[in-house]
Amino acid sequence: MKIASYNVNGINGRIDILLRWLEESSPDVVCLQELKAPDDKFPARVLERAGYGAIWHGQKSWNGVAILARGTEPVQTRRGLPGDPDDSHSRYVEAAVSGILVGCLYLPNGNPAPGPKFDYKLRWFNRLHAYARELLALDIPVALVGDYNVMPADLDVYAPERWRDDALFRPEVRDAYRTLLDQGWTDAIRHLDPDARIYTFWKYLRNAFARDAGLRIDHFLLAPKISSRLVSAGVDRHVRGWAHASDHAPVWIEISK
């Protein structure tokens, strides 16, 4: 079973890119982030024609997350991260697909830091900690998948010294990510390749992709019930090189059934 994550950076503007990649890669489950589309503008029929059922949590111009399932309909189990009823950002959606509970998330960027956006990021992380602990207590196969906007270690960023004060790399954020792992979650990509330099994002500026000046910010955190089934993982980095593509590349893992 192949589970993928892709920050599409505008689903309607890049629907041709998404469809091309879906046809090429044929993932079974896809978590999408940064839809930048309200619910009524989500291209559900286009994706259905491509063979994918979908649930989504949209927002005009910003944020937005979705879960696609090949040949079936994902069963929505949650819409929005608990812990703050006043949070209007569309950053979390969850579904049951083929016996796995999949949480698709788009964690806040947090820049500039320090500041209100960074404070919001840390509060969101704290809410994720609390909910992730509840999910682990269920003792079922769970995958928390998406754009975490965190580089966990120096190995995950092309020039660590340039990012020390950035909201994606500040110690508070890396500590928050480590707290998640300490609960019992497995970082799938790093688990399989502990010493590899792997990137999932390259800025549009300064020829970053051609220079391989990238970041690893898209992650799969697996609960114990599913981490033992992890077989392989990879980044479809060539997709980042397609014309008009997102600044993220699709990332995927394979698990045994």
mmCIF file of C-alpha atoms in Angstrom:
data_model
loop_
_atom_site.group_PDB
_atom_site.id
_atom_site.type_symbol
_atom_site.label_atom_id
_atom_site.label_comp_id
_atom_site.label_asym_id
_atom_site.label_seq_id
_atom_site.Cartn_x
_atom_site.Cartn_y
_atom_site.Cartn_z
ATOM 1 C CA MET A 1 0.000 0.000 0.000
ATOM 2 C CA LYS A 2 1.418 3.338 -1.061
ATOM 3 C CA ILE A 3 0.635 6.459 0.986
ATOM 4 C CA ALA A 4 1.763 9.828 -0.330
ATOM 5 C CA SER A 5 1.878 13.441 0.768
ATOM 6 C CA TYR A 6 1.929 16.413 -1.569
ATOM 7 C CA ASN A 7 1.713 20.117 -0.799
ATOM 8 C CA VAL A 8 0.204 21.179 -4.130
ATOM 9 C CA ASN A 9 0.429 24.936 -3.466
ATOM 10 C CA GLY A 10 -2.931 25.633 -5.125
ATOM 11 C CA ILE A 11 -4.914 22.623 -6.299
ATOM 12 C CA ASN A 12 -6.895 24.262 -9.090
ATOM 13 C CA GLY A 13 -3.951 26.120 -10.555
ATOM 14 C CA ARG A 14 -1.887 22.924 -10.553
ATOM 15 C CA ILE A 15 -4.548 20.284 -11.197
ATOM 16 C CA ASP A 16 -2.779 19.153 -14.390
ATOM 17 C CA ILE A 17 0.432 18.600 -12.409
ATOM 18 C CA LEU A 18 -1.454 16.627 -9.763
ATOM 19 C CA LEU A 19 -3.254 14.461 -12.323
ATOM 20 C CA ARG A 20 -0.027 13.782 -14.221
ATOM 21 C CA TRP A 21 1.697 12.663 -11.028
ATOM 22 C CA LEU A 22 -1.275 10.535 -9.900
ATOM 23 C CA GLU A 23 -1.270 8.702 -13.219
ATOM 24 C CA GLU A 24 2.494 8.193 -13.074
ATOM 25 C CA SER A 25 2.769 7.155 -9.419
ATOM 26 C CA SER A 26 -0.619 5.507 -8.663
ATOM 27 C CA PRO A 27 -0.563 6.045 -4.877
ATOM 28 C CA ASP A 28 -3.330 4.338 -2.916
ATOM 29 C CA VAL A 29 -3.780 7.216 -0.457
ATOM 30 C CA VAL A 30 -2.748 10.849 -0.933
ATOM 31 C CA CYS A 31 -2.675 13.624 1.640
ATOM 32 C CA LEU A 32 -2.775 17.061 0.004
ATOM 33 C CA GLN A 33 -1.948 20.365 1.634
ATOM 34 C CA GLU A 34 -2.279 24.036 0.720
ATOM 35 C CA LEU A 35 -5.330 23.584 -1.471
ATOM 36 C CA LYS A 36 -5.942 27.350 -1.482
ATOM 37 C CA ALA A 37 -9.564 26.712 -2.441
ATOM 38 C CA PRO A 38 -12.901 26.880 -0.604
ATOM 39 C CA ASP A 39 -14.921 23.703 -0.244
ATOM 40 C CA ASP A 40 -17.155 24.431 -3.231
ATOM 41 C CA LYS A 41 -14.153 24.900 -5.541
ATOM 42 C CA PHE A 42 -12.465 21.595 -4.736
ATOM 43 C CA PRO A 43 -12.129 19.582 -8.000
ATOM 44 C CA ALA A 44 -13.811 16.436 -6.683
ATOM 45 C CA ARG A 45 -15.298 15.377 -10.026
ATOM 46 C CA VAL A 46 -11.987 15.741 -11.833
ATOM 47 C CA LEU A 47 -10.292 13.561 -9.245
ATOM 48 C CA GLU A 48 -13.152 11.062 -9.351
ATOM 49 C CA ARG A 49 -12.633 10.680 -13.086
ATOM 50 C CA ALA A 50 -8.978 9.985 -12.320
ATOM 51 C CA GLY A 51 -10.064 7.157 -10.021
ATOM 52 C CA TYR A 52 -9.884 8.828 -6.616
ATOM 53 C CA GLY A 53 -12.491 9.394 -3.946
ATOM 54 C CA ALA A 54 -11.828 12.386 -1.712
ATOM 55 C CA ILE A 55 -12.620 14.277 1.447
ATOM 56 C CA TRP A 56 -11.433 17.839 1.948
ATOM 57 C CA HIS A 57 -11.370 20.781 4.327
ATOM 58 C CA GLY A 58 -10.962 23.882 2.210
ATOM 59 C CA GLN A 59 -10.376 27.580 2.775
ATOM 60 C CA LYS A 60 -10.422 30.455 0.314
ATOM 61 C CA SER A 61 -6.938 31.572 -0.820
ATOM 62 C CA TRP A 62 -5.083 29.859 2.048
ATOM 63 C CA ASN A 63 -4.408 26.535 3.736
ATOM 64 C CA GLY A 64 -6.724 23.596 2.988
ATOM 65 C CA VAL A 65 -6.144 19.841 3.279
ATOM 66 C CA ALA A 66 -7.568 16.767 1.561
ATOM 67 C CA ILE A 67 -7.288 12.976 1.550
ATOM 68 C CA LEU A 68 -7.626 11.012 -1.679
ATOM 69 C CA ALA A 69 -8.136 7.244 -1.929
ATOM 70 C CA ARG A 70 -7.705 5.259 -5.127
ATOM 71 C CA GLY A 71 -10.764 3.252 -6.100
ATOM 72 C CA THR A 72 -12.657 3.938 -2.895
ATOM 73 C CA GLU A 73 -14.128 6.667 -0.709
ATOM 74 C CA PRO A 74 -12.196 7.707 2.413
ATOM 75 C CA VAL A 75 -14.436 7.742 5.461
ATOM 76 C CA GLN A 76 -14.060 11.056 7.248
ATOM 77 C CA THR A 77 -13.492 10.725 10.990
ATOM 78 C CA ARG A 78 -12.453 14.267 11.893
ATOM 79 C CA ARG A 79 -12.468 17.719 10.332
ATOM 80 C CA GLY A 80 -10.218 20.173 12.165
ATOM 81 C CA LEU A 81 -7.717 19.652 14.966
ATOM 82 C CA PRO A 82 -9.382 19.647 18.410
ATOM 83 C CA GLY A 83 -8.382 22.007 21.184
ATOM 84 C CA ASP A 84 -9.387 25.436 19.866
ATOM 85 C CA PRO A 85 -12.972 25.906 18.648
ATOM 86 C CA ASP A 86 -12.121 29.429 17.475
ATOM 87 C CA ASP A 87 -9.375 28.313 15.089
ATOM 88 C CA SER A 88 -10.662 29.081 11.590
ATOM 89 C CA HIS A 89 -7.677 27.689 9.666
ATOM 90 C CA SER A 90 -8.292 24.568 7.570
ATOM 91 C CA ARG A 91 -5.255 22.541 8.577
ATOM 92 C CA TYR A 92 -6.391 19.060 9.586
ATOM 93 C CA VAL A 93 -8.651 16.384 8.164
ATOM 94 C CA GLU A 94 -8.764 12.686 9.020
ATOM 95 C CA ALA A 95 -10.177 9.560 7.421
ATOM 96 C CA ALA A 96 -10.261 5.799 7.659
ATOM 97 C CA VAL A 97 -8.889 4.169 4.499
ATOM 98 C CA SER A 98 -8.344 0.428 4.067
ATOM 99 C CA GLY A 99 -7.985 -0.219 7.792
ATOM 100 C CA ILE A 100 -5.676 2.735 8.488
ATOM 101 C CA LEU A 101 -6.559 6.001 10.212
ATOM 102 C CA VAL A 102 -4.887 8.761 8.205
ATOM 103 C CA GLY A 103 -4.531 12.289 9.558
ATOM 104 C CA CYS A 104 -3.590 14.872 6.938
ATOM 105 C CA LEU A 105 -2.110 18.045 8.397
ATOM 106 C CA TYR A 106 -0.664 21.367 7.343
ATOM 107 C CA LEU A 107 1.168 22.791 10.323
ATOM 108 C CA PRO A 108 1.509 26.600 10.455
ATOM 109 C CA ASN A 109 4.632 28.191 9.010
ATOM 110 C CA GLY A 110 5.085 30.563 11.961
ATOM 111 C CA ASN A 111 7.186 33.287 10.365
ATOM 112 C CA PRO A 112 8.156 35.889 11.319
ATOM 113 C CA ALA A 113 9.546 34.566 14.574
ATOM 114 C CA PRO A 114 9.186 35.608 17.283
ATOM 115 C CA GLY A 115 5.714 37.032 16.882
ATOM 116 C CA PRO A 116 1.988 36.168 16.889
ATOM 117 C CA LYS A 117 2.293 33.732 13.967
ATOM 118 C CA PHE A 118 5.060 31.856 15.741
ATOM 119 C CA ASP A 119 3.013 31.745 18.950
ATOM 120 C CA TYR A 120 0.110 30.286 16.956
ATOM 121 C CA LYS A 121 2.399 27.652 15.510
ATOM 122 C CA LEU A 122 3.506 26.532 18.967
ATOM 123 C CA ARG A 123 -0.080 26.459 20.233
ATOM 124 C CA TRP A 124 -1.077 24.344 17.220
ATOM 125 C CA PHE A 125 1.806 21.999 17.955
ATOM 126 C CA ASN A 126 0.650 21.668 21.554
ATOM 127 C CA ARG A 127 -2.836 20.758 20.360
ATOM 128 C CA LEU A 128 -1.304 18.183 18.027
ATOM 129 C CA HIS A 129 0.649 16.705 20.938
ATOM 130 C CA ALA A 130 -2.543 16.229 22.923
ATOM 131 C CA TYR A 131 -4.506 14.705 20.067
ATOM 132 C CA ALA A 132 -1.635 12.503 18.881
ATOM 133 C CA ARG A 133 -1.440 11.043 22.377
ATOM 134 C CA GLU A 134 -5.148 10.181 22.172
ATOM 135 C CA LEU A 135 -4.613 8.479 18.821
ATOM 136 C CA LEU A 136 -1.762 6.373 20.176
ATOM 137 C CA ALA A 137 -3.952 5.257 23.049
ATOM 138 C CA LEU A 138 -6.362 3.704 20.534
ATOM 139 C CA ASP A 139 -3.656 1.154 19.670
ATOM 140 C CA ILE A 140 -4.649 1.044 15.996
ATOM 141 C CA PRO A 141 -2.757 1.726 12.730
ATOM 142 C CA VAL A 142 -2.453 5.535 12.472
ATOM 143 C CA ALA A 143 -0.399 7.730 10.143
ATOM 144 C CA LEU A 144 -0.052 11.472 10.670
ATOM 145 C CA VAL A 145 0.967 12.765 7.269
ATOM 146 C CA GLY A 146 1.701 16.140 5.786
ATOM 147 C CA ASP A 147 3.616 19.386 5.690
ATOM 148 C CA TYR A 148 4.889 19.910 9.215
ATOM 149 C CA ASN A 149 6.888 23.058 8.389
ATOM 150 C CA VAL A 150 9.704 21.684 10.548
ATOM 151 C CA MET A 151 13.240 20.617 9.700
ATOM 152 C CA PRO A 152 13.918 18.233 12.605
ATOM 153 C CA ALA A 153 17.738 18.254 12.359
ATOM 154 C CA ASP A 154 20.705 19.852 10.608
ATOM 155 C CA LEU A 155 20.663 17.006 8.102
ATOM 156 C CA ASP A 156 17.241 18.194 6.935
ATOM 157 C CA VAL A 157 18.335 21.605 5.663
ATOM 158 C CA TYR A 158 20.918 22.537 3.036
ATOM 159 C CA ALA A 159 22.541 25.343 5.068
ATOM 160 C CA PRO A 160 21.626 25.039 8.776
ATOM 161 C CA GLU A 161 23.557 28.144 9.785
ATOM 162 C CA ARG A 162 21.269 30.305 7.637
ATOM 163 C CA TRP A 163 18.064 28.989 9.194
ATOM 164 C CA ARG A 164 18.731 29.160 12.941
ATOM 165 C CA ASP A 165 16.208 31.947 13.560
ATOM 166 C CA ASP A 166 13.598 30.782 11.078
ATOM 167 C CA ALA A 167 10.256 29.515 12.437
ATOM 168 C CA LEU A 168 10.814 26.186 10.663
ATOM 169 C CA PHE A 169 14.096 25.556 12.450
ATOM 170 C CA ARG A 170 14.024 27.353 15.775
ATOM 171 C CA PRO A 171 14.785 25.109 18.771
ATOM 172 C CA GLU A 172 11.249 25.443 20.151
ATOM 173 C CA VAL A 173 9.854 23.935 16.948
ATOM 174 C CA ARG A 174 12.387 21.131 16.711
ATOM 175 C CA ASP A 175 11.737 20.342 20.378
ATOM 176 C CA ALA A 176 8.006 20.189 19.656
ATOM 177 C CA TYR A 177 8.593 17.723 16.831
ATOM 178 C CA ARG A 178 10.876 15.639 19.045
ATOM 179 C CA THR A 179 8.159 15.581 21.713
ATOM 180 C CA LEU A 180 5.864 13.945 19.175
ATOM 181 C CA LEU A 181 8.439 11.282 18.387
ATOM 182 C CA ASP A 182 8.992 10.666 22.093
ATOM 183 C CA GLN A 183 5.312 9.730 22.416
ATOM 184 C CA GLY A 184 6.075 6.680 20.295
ATOM 185 C CA TRP A 185 5.685 7.879 16.692
ATOM 186 C CA THR A 186 8.168 6.844 13.992
ATOM 187 C CA ASP A 187 9.493 9.353 11.444
ATOM 188 C CA ALA A 188 9.195 6.978 8.473
ATOM 189 C CA ILE A 189 11.590 8.711 6.077
ATOM 190 C CA ARG A 190 14.343 9.161 8.627
ATOM 191 C CA HIS A 191 13.807 5.688 10.072
ATOM 192 C CA LEU A 192 14.627 4.085 6.726
ATOM 193 C CA ASP A 193 17.446 6.489 5.824
ATOM 194 C CA PRO A 194 18.990 7.757 9.070
ATOM 195 C CA ASP A 195 22.018 9.389 7.450
ATOM 196 C CA ALA A 196 20.741 10.426 4.023
ATOM 197 C CA ARG A 197 20.364 14.034 2.946
ATOM 198 C CA ILE A 198 16.735 14.096 1.797
ATOM 199 C CA TYR A 199 14.768 17.160 0.764
ATOM 200 C CA THR A 200 11.064 17.606 -0.006
ATOM 201 C CA PHE A 201 10.916 21.377 -0.626
ATOM 202 C CA TRP A 202 12.943 23.863 -2.640
ATOM 203 C CA LYS A 203 12.173 27.583 -2.783
ATOM 204 C CA TYR A 204 11.398 29.201 -6.110
ATOM 205 C CA LEU A 205 14.063 31.837 -5.445
ATOM 206 C CA ARG A 206 17.759 31.835 -6.380
ATOM 207 C CA ASN A 207 17.618 28.678 -8.464
ATOM 208 C CA ALA A 208 17.216 26.617 -5.304
ATOM 209 C CA PHE A 209 16.066 23.403 -6.982
ATOM 210 C CA ALA A 210 18.906 23.338 -9.505
ATOM 211 C CA ARG A 211 21.365 23.956 -6.646
ATOM 212 C CA ASP A 212 19.636 21.332 -4.486
ATOM 213 C CA ALA A 213 19.236 23.935 -1.751
ATOM 214 C CA GLY A 214 16.339 22.153 -0.133
ATOM 215 C CA LEU A 215 14.539 21.358 3.106
ATOM 216 C CA ARG A 216 12.882 18.233 4.508
ATOM 217 C CA ILE A 217 9.592 19.465 5.946
ATOM 218 C CA ASP A 218 7.045 16.875 4.731
ATOM 219 C CA HIS A 219 6.836 13.955 7.147
ATOM 220 C CA PHE A 220 5.066 10.668 7.889
ATOM 221 C CA LEU A 221 4.684 9.864 11.575
ATOM 222 C CA LEU A 222 3.570 6.286 12.122
ATOM 223 C CA ALA A 223 2.017 4.690 15.191
ATOM 224 C CA PRO A 224 3.561 1.388 16.389
ATOM 225 C CA LYS A 225 0.723 -0.660 14.878
ATOM 226 C CA ILE A 226 1.753 0.454 11.399
ATOM 227 C CA SER A 227 5.447 1.357 11.715
ATOM 228 C CA SER A 228 6.358 -2.329 11.763
ATOM 229 C CA ARG A 229 4.791 -2.631 8.296
ATOM 230 C CA LEU A 230 6.975 0.078 6.737
ATOM 231 C CA VAL A 231 8.719 -1.256 3.632
ATOM 232 C CA SER A 232 10.114 1.682 1.657
ATOM 233 C CA ALA A 233 9.938 5.436 1.162
ATOM 234 C CA GLY A 234 10.958 8.042 -1.349
ATOM 235 C CA VAL A 235 10.614 11.531 -2.795
ATOM 236 C CA ASP A 236 9.427 12.077 -6.367
ATOM 237 C CA ARG A 237 11.782 15.024 -6.681
ATOM 238 C CA HIS A 238 11.608 15.090 -10.484
ATOM 239 C CA VAL A 239 8.038 16.418 -10.158
ATOM 240 C CA ARG A 240 9.453 19.580 -8.574
ATOM 241 C CA GLY A 241 11.262 20.170 -11.861
ATOM 242 C CA TRP A 242 8.101 20.116 -13.977
ATOM 243 C CA ALA A 243 6.978 23.469 -15.381
ATOM 244 C CA HIS A 244 4.715 25.414 -12.994
ATOM 245 C CA ALA A 245 5.007 22.716 -10.302
ATOM 246 C CA SER A 246 4.638 23.281 -6.566
ATOM 247 C CA ASP A 247 7.729 24.182 -4.556
ATOM 248 C CA HIS A 248 7.224 20.832 -2.756
ATOM 249 C CA ALA A 249 7.789 17.395 -4.268
ATOM 250 C CA PRO A 250 5.468 14.457 -3.583
ATOM 251 C CA VAL A 251 6.722 12.167 -0.816
ATOM 252 C CA TRP A 252 5.592 8.575 -0.272
ATOM 253 C CA ILE A 253 5.927 5.458 1.826
ATOM 254 C CA GLU A 254 4.977 1.857 1.162
ATOM 255 C CA ILE A 255 3.595 -0.379 3.872
ATOM 256 C CA SER A 256 2.806 -4.079 3.760
ATOM 257 C CA LYS A 257 -0.831 -5.094 4.000
#
